[in-house]
CSV table of C-alpha atoms in Angstrom, one decimal:
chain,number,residue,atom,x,y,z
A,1,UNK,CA,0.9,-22.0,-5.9
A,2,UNK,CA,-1.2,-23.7,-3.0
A,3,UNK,CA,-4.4,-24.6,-3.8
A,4,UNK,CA,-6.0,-22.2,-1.7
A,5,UNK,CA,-4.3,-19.4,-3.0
A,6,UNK,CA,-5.2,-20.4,-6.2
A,7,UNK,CA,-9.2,-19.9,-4.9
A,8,UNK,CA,-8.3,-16.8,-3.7
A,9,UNK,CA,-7.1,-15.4,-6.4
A,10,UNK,CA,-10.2,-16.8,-7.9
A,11,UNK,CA,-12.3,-15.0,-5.4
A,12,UNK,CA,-10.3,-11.9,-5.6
A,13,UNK,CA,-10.4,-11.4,-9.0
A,14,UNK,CA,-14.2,-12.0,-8.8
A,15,UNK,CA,-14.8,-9.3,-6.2
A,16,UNK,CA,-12.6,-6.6,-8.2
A,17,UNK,CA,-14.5,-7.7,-11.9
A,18,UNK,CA,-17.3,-7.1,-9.6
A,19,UNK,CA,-18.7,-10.3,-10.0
A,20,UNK,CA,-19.6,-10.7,-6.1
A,21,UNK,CA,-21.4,-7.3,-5.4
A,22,UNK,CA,-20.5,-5.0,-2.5
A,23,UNK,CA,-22.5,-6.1,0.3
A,24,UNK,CA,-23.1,-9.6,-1.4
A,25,UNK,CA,-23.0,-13.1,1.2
A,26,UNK,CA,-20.9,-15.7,-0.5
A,27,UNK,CA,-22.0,-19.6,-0.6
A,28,UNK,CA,-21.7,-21.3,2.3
A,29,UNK,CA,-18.2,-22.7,2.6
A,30,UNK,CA,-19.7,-26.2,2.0
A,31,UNK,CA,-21.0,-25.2,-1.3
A,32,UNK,CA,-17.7,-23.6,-2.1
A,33,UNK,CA,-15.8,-26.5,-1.4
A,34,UNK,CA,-18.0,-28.3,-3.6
A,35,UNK,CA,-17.7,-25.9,-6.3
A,36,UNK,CA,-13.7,-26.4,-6.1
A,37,UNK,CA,-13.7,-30.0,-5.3
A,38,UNK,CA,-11.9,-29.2,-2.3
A,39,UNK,CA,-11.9,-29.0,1.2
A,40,UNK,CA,-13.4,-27.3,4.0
A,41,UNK,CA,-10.0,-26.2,5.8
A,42,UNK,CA,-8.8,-24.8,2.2
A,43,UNK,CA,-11.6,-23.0,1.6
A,44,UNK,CA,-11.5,-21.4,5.0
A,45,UNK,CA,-7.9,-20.8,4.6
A,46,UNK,CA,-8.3,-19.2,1.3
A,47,UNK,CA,-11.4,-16.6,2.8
A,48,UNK,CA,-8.5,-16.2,5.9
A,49,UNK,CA,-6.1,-14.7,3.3
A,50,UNK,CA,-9.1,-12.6,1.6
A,51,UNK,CA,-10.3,-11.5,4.5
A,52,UNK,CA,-6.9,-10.1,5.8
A,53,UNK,CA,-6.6,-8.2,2.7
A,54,UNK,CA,-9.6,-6.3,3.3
A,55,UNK,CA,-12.0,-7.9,0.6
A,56,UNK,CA,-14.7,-10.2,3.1
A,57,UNK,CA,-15.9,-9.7,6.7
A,58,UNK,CA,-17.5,-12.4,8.1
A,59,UNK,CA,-20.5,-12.1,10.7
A,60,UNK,CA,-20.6,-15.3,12.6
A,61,UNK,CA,-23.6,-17.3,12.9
A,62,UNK,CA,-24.3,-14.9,9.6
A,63,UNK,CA,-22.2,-15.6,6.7
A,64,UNK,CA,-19.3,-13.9,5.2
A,65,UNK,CA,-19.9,-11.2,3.1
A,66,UNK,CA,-18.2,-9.0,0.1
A,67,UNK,CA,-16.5,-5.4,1.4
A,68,UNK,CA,-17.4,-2.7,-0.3
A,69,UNK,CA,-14.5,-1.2,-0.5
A,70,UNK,CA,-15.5,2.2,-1.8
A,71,UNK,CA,-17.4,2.9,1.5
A,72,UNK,CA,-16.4,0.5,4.2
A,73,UNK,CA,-12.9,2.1,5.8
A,74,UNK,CA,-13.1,5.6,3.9
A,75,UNK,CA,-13.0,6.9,8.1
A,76,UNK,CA,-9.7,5.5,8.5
A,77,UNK,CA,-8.2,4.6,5.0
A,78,UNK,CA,-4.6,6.0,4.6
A,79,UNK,CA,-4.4,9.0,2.0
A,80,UNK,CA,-1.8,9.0,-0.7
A,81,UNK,CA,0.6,11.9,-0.6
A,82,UNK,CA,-1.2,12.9,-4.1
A,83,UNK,CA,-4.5,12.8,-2.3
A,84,UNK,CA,-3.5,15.1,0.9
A,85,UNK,CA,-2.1,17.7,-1.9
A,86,UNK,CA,-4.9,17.3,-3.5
A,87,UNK,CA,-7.3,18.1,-0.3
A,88,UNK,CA,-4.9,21.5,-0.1
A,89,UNK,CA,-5.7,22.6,-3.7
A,90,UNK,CA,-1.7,21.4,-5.4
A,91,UNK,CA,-1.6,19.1,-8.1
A,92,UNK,CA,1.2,16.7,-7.3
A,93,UNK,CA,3.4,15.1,-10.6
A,94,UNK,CA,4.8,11.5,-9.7
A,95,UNK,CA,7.3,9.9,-11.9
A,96,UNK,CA,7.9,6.3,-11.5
A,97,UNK,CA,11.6,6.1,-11.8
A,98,UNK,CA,12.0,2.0,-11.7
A,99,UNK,CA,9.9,-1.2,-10.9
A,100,UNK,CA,12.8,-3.3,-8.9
A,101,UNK,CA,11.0,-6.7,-9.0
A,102,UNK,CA,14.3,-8.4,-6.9
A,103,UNK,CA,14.8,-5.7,-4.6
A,104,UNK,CA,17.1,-6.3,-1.5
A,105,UNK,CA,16.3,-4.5,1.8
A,106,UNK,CA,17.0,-6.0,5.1
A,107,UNK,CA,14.7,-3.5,7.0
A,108,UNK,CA,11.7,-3.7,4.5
A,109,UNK,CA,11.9,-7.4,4.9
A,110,UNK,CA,12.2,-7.4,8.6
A,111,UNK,CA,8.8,-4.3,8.6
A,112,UNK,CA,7.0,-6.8,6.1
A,113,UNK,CA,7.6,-10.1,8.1
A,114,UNK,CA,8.8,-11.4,4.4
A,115,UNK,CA,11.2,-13.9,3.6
A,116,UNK,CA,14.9,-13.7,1.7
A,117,UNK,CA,13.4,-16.1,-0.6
A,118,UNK,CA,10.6,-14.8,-1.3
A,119,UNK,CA,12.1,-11.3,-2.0
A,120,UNK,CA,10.7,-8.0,-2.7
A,121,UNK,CA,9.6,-5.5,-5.2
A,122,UNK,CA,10.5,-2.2,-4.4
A,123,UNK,CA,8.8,1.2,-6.3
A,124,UNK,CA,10.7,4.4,-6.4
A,125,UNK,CA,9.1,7.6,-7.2
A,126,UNK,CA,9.9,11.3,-6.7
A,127,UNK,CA,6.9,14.3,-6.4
A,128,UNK,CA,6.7,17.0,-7.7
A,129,UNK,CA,4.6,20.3,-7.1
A,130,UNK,CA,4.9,22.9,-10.0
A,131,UNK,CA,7.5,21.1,-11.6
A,132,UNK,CA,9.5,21.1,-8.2
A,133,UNK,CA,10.8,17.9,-6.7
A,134,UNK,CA,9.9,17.6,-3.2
A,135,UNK,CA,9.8,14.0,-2.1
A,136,UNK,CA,11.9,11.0,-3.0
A,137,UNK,CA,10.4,7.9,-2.2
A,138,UNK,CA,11.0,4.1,-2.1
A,139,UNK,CA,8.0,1.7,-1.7
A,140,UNK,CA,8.5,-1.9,-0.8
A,141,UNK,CA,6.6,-4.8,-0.9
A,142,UNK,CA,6.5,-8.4,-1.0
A,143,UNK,CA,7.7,-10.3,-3.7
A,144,UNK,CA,4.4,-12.4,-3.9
A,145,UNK,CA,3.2,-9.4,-5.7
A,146,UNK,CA,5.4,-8.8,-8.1
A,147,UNK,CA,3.5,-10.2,-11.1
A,148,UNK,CA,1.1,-7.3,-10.7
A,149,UNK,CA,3.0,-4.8,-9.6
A,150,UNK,CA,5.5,-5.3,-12.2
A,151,UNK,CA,2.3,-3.4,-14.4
A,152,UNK,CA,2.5,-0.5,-12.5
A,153,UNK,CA,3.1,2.9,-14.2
A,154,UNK,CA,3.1,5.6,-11.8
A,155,UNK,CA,-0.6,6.8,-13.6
A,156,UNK,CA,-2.3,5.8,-10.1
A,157,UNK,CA,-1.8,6.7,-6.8
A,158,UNK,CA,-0.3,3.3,-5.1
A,159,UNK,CA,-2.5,3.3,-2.4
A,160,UNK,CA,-5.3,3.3,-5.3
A,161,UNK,CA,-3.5,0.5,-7.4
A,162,UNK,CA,-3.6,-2.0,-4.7
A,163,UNK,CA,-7.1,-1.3,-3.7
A,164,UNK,CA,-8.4,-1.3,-7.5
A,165,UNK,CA,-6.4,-3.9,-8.8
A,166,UNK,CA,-5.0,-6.0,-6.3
A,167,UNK,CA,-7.8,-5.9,-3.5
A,168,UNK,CA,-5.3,-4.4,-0.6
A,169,UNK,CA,-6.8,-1.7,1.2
A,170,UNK,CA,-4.1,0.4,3.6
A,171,UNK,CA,-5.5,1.5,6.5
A,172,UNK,CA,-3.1,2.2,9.3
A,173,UNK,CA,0.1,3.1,9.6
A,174,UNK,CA,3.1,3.4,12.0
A,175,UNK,CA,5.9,6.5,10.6
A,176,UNK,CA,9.5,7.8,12.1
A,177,UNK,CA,11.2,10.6,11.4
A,178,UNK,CA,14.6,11.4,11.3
A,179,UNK,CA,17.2,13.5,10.3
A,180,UNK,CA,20.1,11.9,7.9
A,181,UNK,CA,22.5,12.6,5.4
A,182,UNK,CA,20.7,12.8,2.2
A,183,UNK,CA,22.5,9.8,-0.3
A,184,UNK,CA,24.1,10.4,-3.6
A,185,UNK,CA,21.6,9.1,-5.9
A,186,UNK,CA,18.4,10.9,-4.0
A,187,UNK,CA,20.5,14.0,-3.8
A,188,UNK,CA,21.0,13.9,-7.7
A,189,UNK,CA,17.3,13.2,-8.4
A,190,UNK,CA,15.9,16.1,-5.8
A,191,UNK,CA,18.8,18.4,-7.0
A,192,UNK,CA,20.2,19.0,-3.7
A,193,UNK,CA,24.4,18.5,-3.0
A,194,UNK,CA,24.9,15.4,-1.5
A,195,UNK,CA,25.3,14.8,2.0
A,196,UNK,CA,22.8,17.8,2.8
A,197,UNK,CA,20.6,17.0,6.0
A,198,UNK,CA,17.2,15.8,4.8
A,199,UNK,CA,14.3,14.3,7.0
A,200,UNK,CA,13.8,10.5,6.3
A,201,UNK,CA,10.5,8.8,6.5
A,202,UNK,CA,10.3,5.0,7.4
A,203,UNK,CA,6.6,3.9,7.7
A,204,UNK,CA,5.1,0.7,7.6
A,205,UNK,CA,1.6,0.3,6.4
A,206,UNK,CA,-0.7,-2.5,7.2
A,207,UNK,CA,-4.2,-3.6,6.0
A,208,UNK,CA,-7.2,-3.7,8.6
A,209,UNK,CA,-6.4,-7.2,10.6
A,210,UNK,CA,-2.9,-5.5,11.1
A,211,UNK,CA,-1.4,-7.2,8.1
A,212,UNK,CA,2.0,-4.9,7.3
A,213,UNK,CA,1.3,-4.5,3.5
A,214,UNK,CA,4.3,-1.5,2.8
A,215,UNK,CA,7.3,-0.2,3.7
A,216,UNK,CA,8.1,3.0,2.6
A,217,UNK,CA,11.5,5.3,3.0
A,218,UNK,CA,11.1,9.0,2.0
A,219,UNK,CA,13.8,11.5,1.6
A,220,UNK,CA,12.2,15.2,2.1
A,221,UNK,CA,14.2,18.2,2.0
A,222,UNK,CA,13.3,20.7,5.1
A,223,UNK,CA,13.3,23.6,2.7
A,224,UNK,CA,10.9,22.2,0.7
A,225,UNK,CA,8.6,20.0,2.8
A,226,UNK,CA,7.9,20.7,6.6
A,227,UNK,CA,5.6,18.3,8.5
A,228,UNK,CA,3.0,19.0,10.4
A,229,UNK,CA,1.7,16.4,13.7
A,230,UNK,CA,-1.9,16.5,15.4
A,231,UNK,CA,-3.1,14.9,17.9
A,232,UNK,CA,-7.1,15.3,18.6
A,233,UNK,CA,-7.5,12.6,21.2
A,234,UNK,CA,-5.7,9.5,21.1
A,235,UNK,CA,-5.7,9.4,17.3
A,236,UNK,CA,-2.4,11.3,15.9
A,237,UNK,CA,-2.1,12.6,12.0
A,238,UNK,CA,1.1,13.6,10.0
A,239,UNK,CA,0.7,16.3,7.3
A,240,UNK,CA,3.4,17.3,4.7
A,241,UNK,CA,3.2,20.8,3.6
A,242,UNK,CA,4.7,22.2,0.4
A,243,UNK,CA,6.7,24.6,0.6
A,244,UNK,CA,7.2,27.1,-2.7
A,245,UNK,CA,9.3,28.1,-4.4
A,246,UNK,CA,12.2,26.6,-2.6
A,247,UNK,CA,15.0,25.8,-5.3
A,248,UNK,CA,15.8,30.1,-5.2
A,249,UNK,CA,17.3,29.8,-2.1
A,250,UNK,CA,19.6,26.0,-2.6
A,251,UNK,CA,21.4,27.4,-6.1
Protein backbone atom coordinates (compact mmCIF):
# COMPACT_ATOMS: atom_id res chain seq x y z
CA UNK A 1 0.00 0.00 0.00
CA UNK A 2 1.30 3.66 -0.95
CA UNK A 3 1.99 5.61 1.66
CA UNK A 4 -0.62 7.95 1.12
CA UNK A 5 -3.21 5.52 1.05
CA UNK A 6 -2.00 4.29 4.13
CA UNK A 7 -2.85 8.13 5.62
CA UNK A 8 -5.96 7.87 4.22
CA UNK A 9 -7.06 5.10 5.54
CA UNK A 10 -5.80 6.71 8.65
CA UNK A 11 -7.87 9.71 8.14
CA UNK A 12 -10.81 7.65 7.11
CA UNK A 13 -11.05 5.58 9.79
CA UNK A 14 -10.76 8.67 12.01
CA UNK A 15 -13.69 10.51 10.44
CA UNK A 16 -16.01 7.25 10.65
CA UNK A 17 -14.71 6.49 14.73
CA UNK A 18 -15.78 10.00 14.78
CA UNK A 19 -12.63 11.16 15.85
CA UNK A 20 -12.57 14.35 13.45
CA UNK A 21 -16.16 15.85 14.15
CA UNK A 22 -18.64 16.78 11.35
CA UNK A 23 -17.91 20.17 10.45
CA UNK A 24 -14.37 19.95 12.06
CA UNK A 25 -11.12 21.90 9.89
CA UNK A 26 -8.19 19.46 9.78
CA UNK A 27 -4.36 20.63 10.49
CA UNK A 28 -2.90 22.39 8.05
CA UNK A 29 -1.36 20.10 5.51
CA UNK A 30 2.08 21.23 6.86
CA UNK A 31 1.31 20.01 10.27
CA UNK A 32 -0.04 16.83 8.89
CA UNK A 33 2.95 16.19 7.03
CA UNK A 34 4.75 16.60 10.09
CA UNK A 35 2.67 14.42 12.06
CA UNK A 36 3.41 11.59 9.34
CA UNK A 37 6.86 12.39 8.59
CA UNK A 38 6.01 12.90 5.20
CA UNK A 39 5.49 15.06 2.53
CA UNK A 40 3.42 17.80 1.27
CA UNK A 41 2.44 16.17 -2.18
CA UNK A 42 1.37 12.87 -0.19
CA UNK A 43 -0.51 14.41 2.14
CA UNK A 44 -2.37 16.32 -0.58
CA UNK A 45 -2.73 13.22 -2.48
CA UNK A 46 -4.08 11.29 0.38
CA UNK A 47 -7.01 14.35 1.20
CA UNK A 48 -7.48 14.07 -3.04
CA UNK A 49 -8.48 10.34 -2.50
CA UNK A 50 -10.68 11.39 0.78
CA UNK A 51 -12.13 14.04 -0.64
CA UNK A 52 -13.40 12.03 -3.80
CA UNK A 53 -14.96 9.68 -1.60
CA UNK A 54 -17.11 12.19 -0.12
CA UNK A 55 -15.45 12.46 3.49
CA UNK A 56 -13.62 16.38 3.29
CA UNK A 57 -14.49 19.47 1.24
CA UNK A 58 -11.98 21.91 1.10
CA UNK A 59 -12.72 25.81 1.06
CA UNK A 60 -9.74 27.52 -0.45
CA UNK A 61 -7.98 30.13 1.21
CA UNK A 62 -10.15 28.38 4.29
CA UNK A 63 -9.04 24.94 5.13
CA UNK A 64 -10.39 21.63 4.46
CA UNK A 65 -12.98 20.51 6.54
CA UNK A 66 -14.76 17.10 7.82
CA UNK A 67 -18.34 16.24 5.80
CA UNK A 68 -20.95 15.50 7.80
CA UNK A 69 -22.22 13.06 6.08
CA UNK A 70 -25.55 12.58 7.74
CA UNK A 71 -26.66 16.02 6.51
CA UNK A 72 -24.41 17.22 3.71
CA UNK A 73 -25.90 15.40 0.25
CA UNK A 74 -29.23 13.96 1.99
CA UNK A 75 -30.84 16.39 -1.28
CA UNK A 76 -29.26 14.29 -3.72
CA UNK A 77 -27.99 11.03 -2.04
CA UNK A 78 -29.14 7.85 -4.02
CA UNK A 79 -31.84 5.75 -2.09
CA UNK A 80 -31.45 1.98 -1.61
CA UNK A 81 -34.22 -0.05 -3.20
CA UNK A 82 -35.03 -1.02 0.66
CA UNK A 83 -35.31 2.68 1.45
CA UNK A 84 -37.74 3.73 -1.61
CA UNK A 85 -40.05 0.58 -0.30
CA UNK A 86 -39.64 1.78 2.67
CA UNK A 87 -40.89 5.54 1.79
CA UNK A 88 -44.13 3.45 0.17
CA UNK A 89 -44.99 1.67 3.53
CA UNK A 90 -43.40 -2.37 2.19
CA UNK A 91 -40.85 -3.84 4.18
CA UNK A 92 -38.38 -5.34 1.75
CA UNK A 93 -36.32 -8.85 2.88
CA UNK A 94 -32.72 -8.95 1.18
CA UNK A 95 -30.76 -12.11 1.22
CA UNK A 96 -27.22 -11.93 0.47
CA UNK A 97 -26.69 -14.94 -1.62
CA UNK A 98 -22.60 -14.72 -2.12
CA UNK A 99 -19.68 -12.32 -1.45
CA UNK A 100 -17.51 -13.02 -4.85
CA UNK A 101 -14.26 -11.38 -3.69
CA UNK A 102 -12.53 -12.36 -7.49
CA UNK A 103 -15.35 -11.59 -9.51
CA UNK A 104 -14.89 -11.34 -13.37
CA UNK A 105 -17.02 -8.84 -15.43
CA UNK A 106 -15.80 -7.13 -18.39
CA UNK A 107 -18.58 -4.39 -18.34
CA UNK A 108 -18.33 -3.63 -14.52
CA UNK A 109 -14.73 -3.20 -14.99
CA UNK A 110 -14.97 -1.08 -18.08
CA UNK A 111 -18.33 1.19 -15.79
CA UNK A 112 -15.70 1.26 -12.88
CA UNK A 113 -12.60 2.41 -14.83
CA UNK A 114 -10.90 -0.68 -12.78
CA UNK A 115 -8.21 -2.80 -13.72
CA UNK A 116 -7.97 -6.85 -14.68
CA UNK A 117 -5.49 -6.90 -11.98
CA UNK A 118 -6.94 -5.29 -9.60
CA UNK A 119 -10.23 -7.28 -9.88
CA UNK A 120 -13.52 -6.96 -8.44
CA UNK A 121 -15.88 -8.01 -5.73
CA UNK A 122 -19.15 -8.60 -6.87
CA UNK A 123 -22.52 -8.78 -4.23
CA UNK A 124 -25.58 -10.71 -5.27
CA UNK A 125 -28.82 -10.28 -3.60
CA UNK A 126 -32.47 -10.99 -4.38
CA UNK A 127 -35.63 -8.79 -2.63
CA UNK A 128 -38.21 -9.81 -1.45
CA UNK A 129 -41.70 -8.16 -0.52
CA UNK A 130 -43.97 -10.51 1.58
CA UNK A 131 -41.88 -13.26 1.16
CA UNK A 132 -42.03 -12.69 -2.71
CA UNK A 133 -38.94 -12.36 -4.77
CA UNK A 134 -39.01 -9.42 -6.95
CA UNK A 135 -35.52 -8.25 -7.83
CA UNK A 136 -32.32 -10.13 -8.49
CA UNK A 137 -29.38 -8.13 -8.25
CA UNK A 138 -25.60 -8.14 -8.82
CA UNK A 139 -23.49 -5.36 -7.31
CA UNK A 140 -19.96 -4.76 -8.40
CA UNK A 141 -17.12 -3.01 -7.12
CA UNK A 142 -13.60 -2.65 -7.10
CA UNK A 143 -11.39 -5.15 -5.80
CA UNK A 144 -9.49 -2.44 -3.57
CA UNK A 145 -12.36 -2.96 -1.36
CA UNK A 146 -12.63 -6.27 -0.91
CA UNK A 147 -11.13 -6.61 2.58
CA UNK A 148 -14.20 -4.82 3.88
CA UNK A 149 -16.63 -5.80 1.83
CA UNK A 150 -15.77 -9.33 2.28
CA UNK A 151 -17.63 -8.47 6.05
CA UNK A 152 -20.74 -7.67 4.53
CA UNK A 153 -23.86 -9.62 5.55
CA UNK A 154 -26.74 -8.38 3.74
CA UNK A 155 -28.11 -6.78 7.47
CA UNK A 156 -27.48 -3.23 5.89
CA UNK A 157 -28.64 -1.60 3.04
CA UNK A 158 -25.35 -1.26 0.67
CA UNK A 159 -25.69 2.11 0.07
CA UNK A 160 -25.64 2.44 4.03
CA UNK A 161 -22.57 0.00 4.45
CA UNK A 162 -20.29 2.06 2.32
CA UNK A 163 -21.36 5.33 3.87
CA UNK A 164 -21.09 3.84 7.60
CA UNK A 165 -18.23 1.77 7.25
CA UNK A 166 -16.32 2.60 4.37
CA UNK A 167 -16.84 6.49 4.02
CA UNK A 168 -18.39 6.23 0.29
CA UNK A 169 -21.36 8.22 -0.10
CA UNK A 170 -23.47 7.40 -3.66
CA UNK A 171 -24.88 10.22 -4.91
CA UNK A 172 -25.66 10.02 -8.66
CA UNK A 173 -26.40 7.73 -10.90
CA UNK A 174 -26.61 6.88 -14.67
CA UNK A 175 -29.44 3.57 -15.28
CA UNK A 176 -30.64 1.61 -18.71
CA UNK A 177 -33.21 -0.51 -19.17
CA UNK A 178 -33.74 -3.28 -21.26
CA UNK A 179 -35.61 -6.10 -22.10
CA UNK A 180 -33.60 -9.64 -22.16
CA UNK A 181 -33.94 -13.16 -21.71
CA UNK A 182 -33.92 -13.85 -18.12
CA UNK A 183 -30.61 -16.48 -17.41
CA UNK A 184 -30.86 -19.87 -15.88
CA UNK A 185 -29.50 -19.24 -12.53
CA UNK A 186 -31.73 -15.77 -11.94
CA UNK A 187 -34.62 -17.56 -13.28
CA UNK A 188 -34.16 -20.37 -10.63
CA UNK A 189 -33.71 -17.95 -7.78
CA UNK A 190 -36.91 -15.55 -8.76
CA UNK A 191 -38.88 -18.77 -9.71
CA UNK A 192 -39.62 -17.89 -13.08
CA UNK A 193 -38.92 -20.55 -16.28
CA UNK A 194 -35.90 -19.65 -17.83
CA UNK A 195 -35.58 -17.70 -20.79
CA UNK A 196 -38.82 -15.56 -19.77
CA UNK A 197 -38.43 -11.78 -20.85
CA UNK A 198 -37.38 -9.84 -17.84
CA UNK A 199 -36.26 -6.01 -17.63
CA UNK A 200 -32.50 -5.68 -16.87
CA UNK A 201 -31.05 -2.84 -15.04
CA UNK A 202 -27.37 -1.72 -15.71
CA UNK A 203 -26.54 1.37 -13.56
CA UNK A 204 -23.49 2.89 -12.58
CA UNK A 205 -23.14 4.83 -9.45
CA UNK A 206 -20.63 7.41 -8.63
CA UNK A 207 -19.63 9.50 -5.53
CA UNK A 208 -19.97 13.43 -5.58
CA UNK A 209 -16.62 14.38 -7.76
CA UNK A 210 -18.09 11.88 -10.33
CA UNK A 211 -16.07 9.01 -9.06
CA UNK A 212 -18.02 5.63 -10.51
CA UNK A 213 -18.16 3.72 -7.15
CA UNK A 214 -20.87 0.75 -8.44
CA UNK A 215 -22.09 -1.16 -11.00
CA UNK A 216 -25.10 -2.82 -10.60
CA UNK A 217 -27.24 -5.43 -13.00
CA UNK A 218 -30.85 -6.14 -11.93
CA UNK A 219 -33.07 -8.81 -13.26
CA UNK A 220 -36.95 -7.57 -12.54
CA UNK A 221 -39.71 -9.54 -13.74
CA UNK A 222 -42.61 -7.14 -15.38
CA UNK A 223 -45.20 -8.99 -13.56
CA UNK A 224 -43.88 -8.25 -10.43
CA UNK A 225 -42.00 -4.98 -10.68
CA UNK A 226 -43.07 -2.06 -13.11
CA UNK A 227 -40.98 1.18 -13.18
CA UNK A 228 -42.05 4.29 -13.03
CA UNK A 229 -39.84 7.64 -14.77
CA UNK A 230 -40.29 11.52 -13.76
CA UNK A 231 -39.05 14.13 -14.92
CA UNK A 232 -39.69 17.63 -12.92
CA UNK A 233 -37.33 19.86 -14.75
CA UNK A 234 -34.05 18.76 -15.94
CA UNK A 235 -33.66 16.38 -13.01
CA UNK A 236 -35.22 12.76 -13.96
CA UNK A 237 -36.17 9.86 -11.14
CA UNK A 238 -36.80 6.06 -11.62
CA UNK A 239 -39.25 4.36 -9.23
CA UNK A 240 -39.80 0.53 -8.93
CA UNK A 241 -43.27 -0.36 -7.85
CA UNK A 242 -44.19 -3.62 -6.31
CA UNK A 243 -46.53 -5.40 -7.69
CA UNK A 244 -48.67 -8.03 -5.39
CA UNK A 245 -49.36 -10.86 -5.37
CA UNK A 246 -47.84 -11.81 -8.65
CA UNK A 247 -46.60 -15.57 -8.39
CA UNK A 248 -50.89 -16.59 -8.88
CA UNK A 249 -50.76 -15.76 -12.20
CA UNK A 250 -46.73 -17.44 -13.40
CA UNK A 251 -47.67 -21.16 -11.81
Amino acid sequence: MARYEQIAAELREGILAGRYAPGERLPRQRDLAETWKTTLPTVRQALDELQKDGLLRVEHGVGTFVVDLAQAYDPFAVASFTEALQERGLEAETQLLSVDTKAYSAAATAALGSTEREGLVALTRVRLVGGVPLVHQRSYLAGRYRTKLARYDGATPLYAFLRDRMGLLAVAYRETLTAEAVPADVAQVLGLESGLPVLVSRRTTATADGQPLLYDVAHLPPSRVHVSITRQGIRCGTDLVPILPPLEAEA
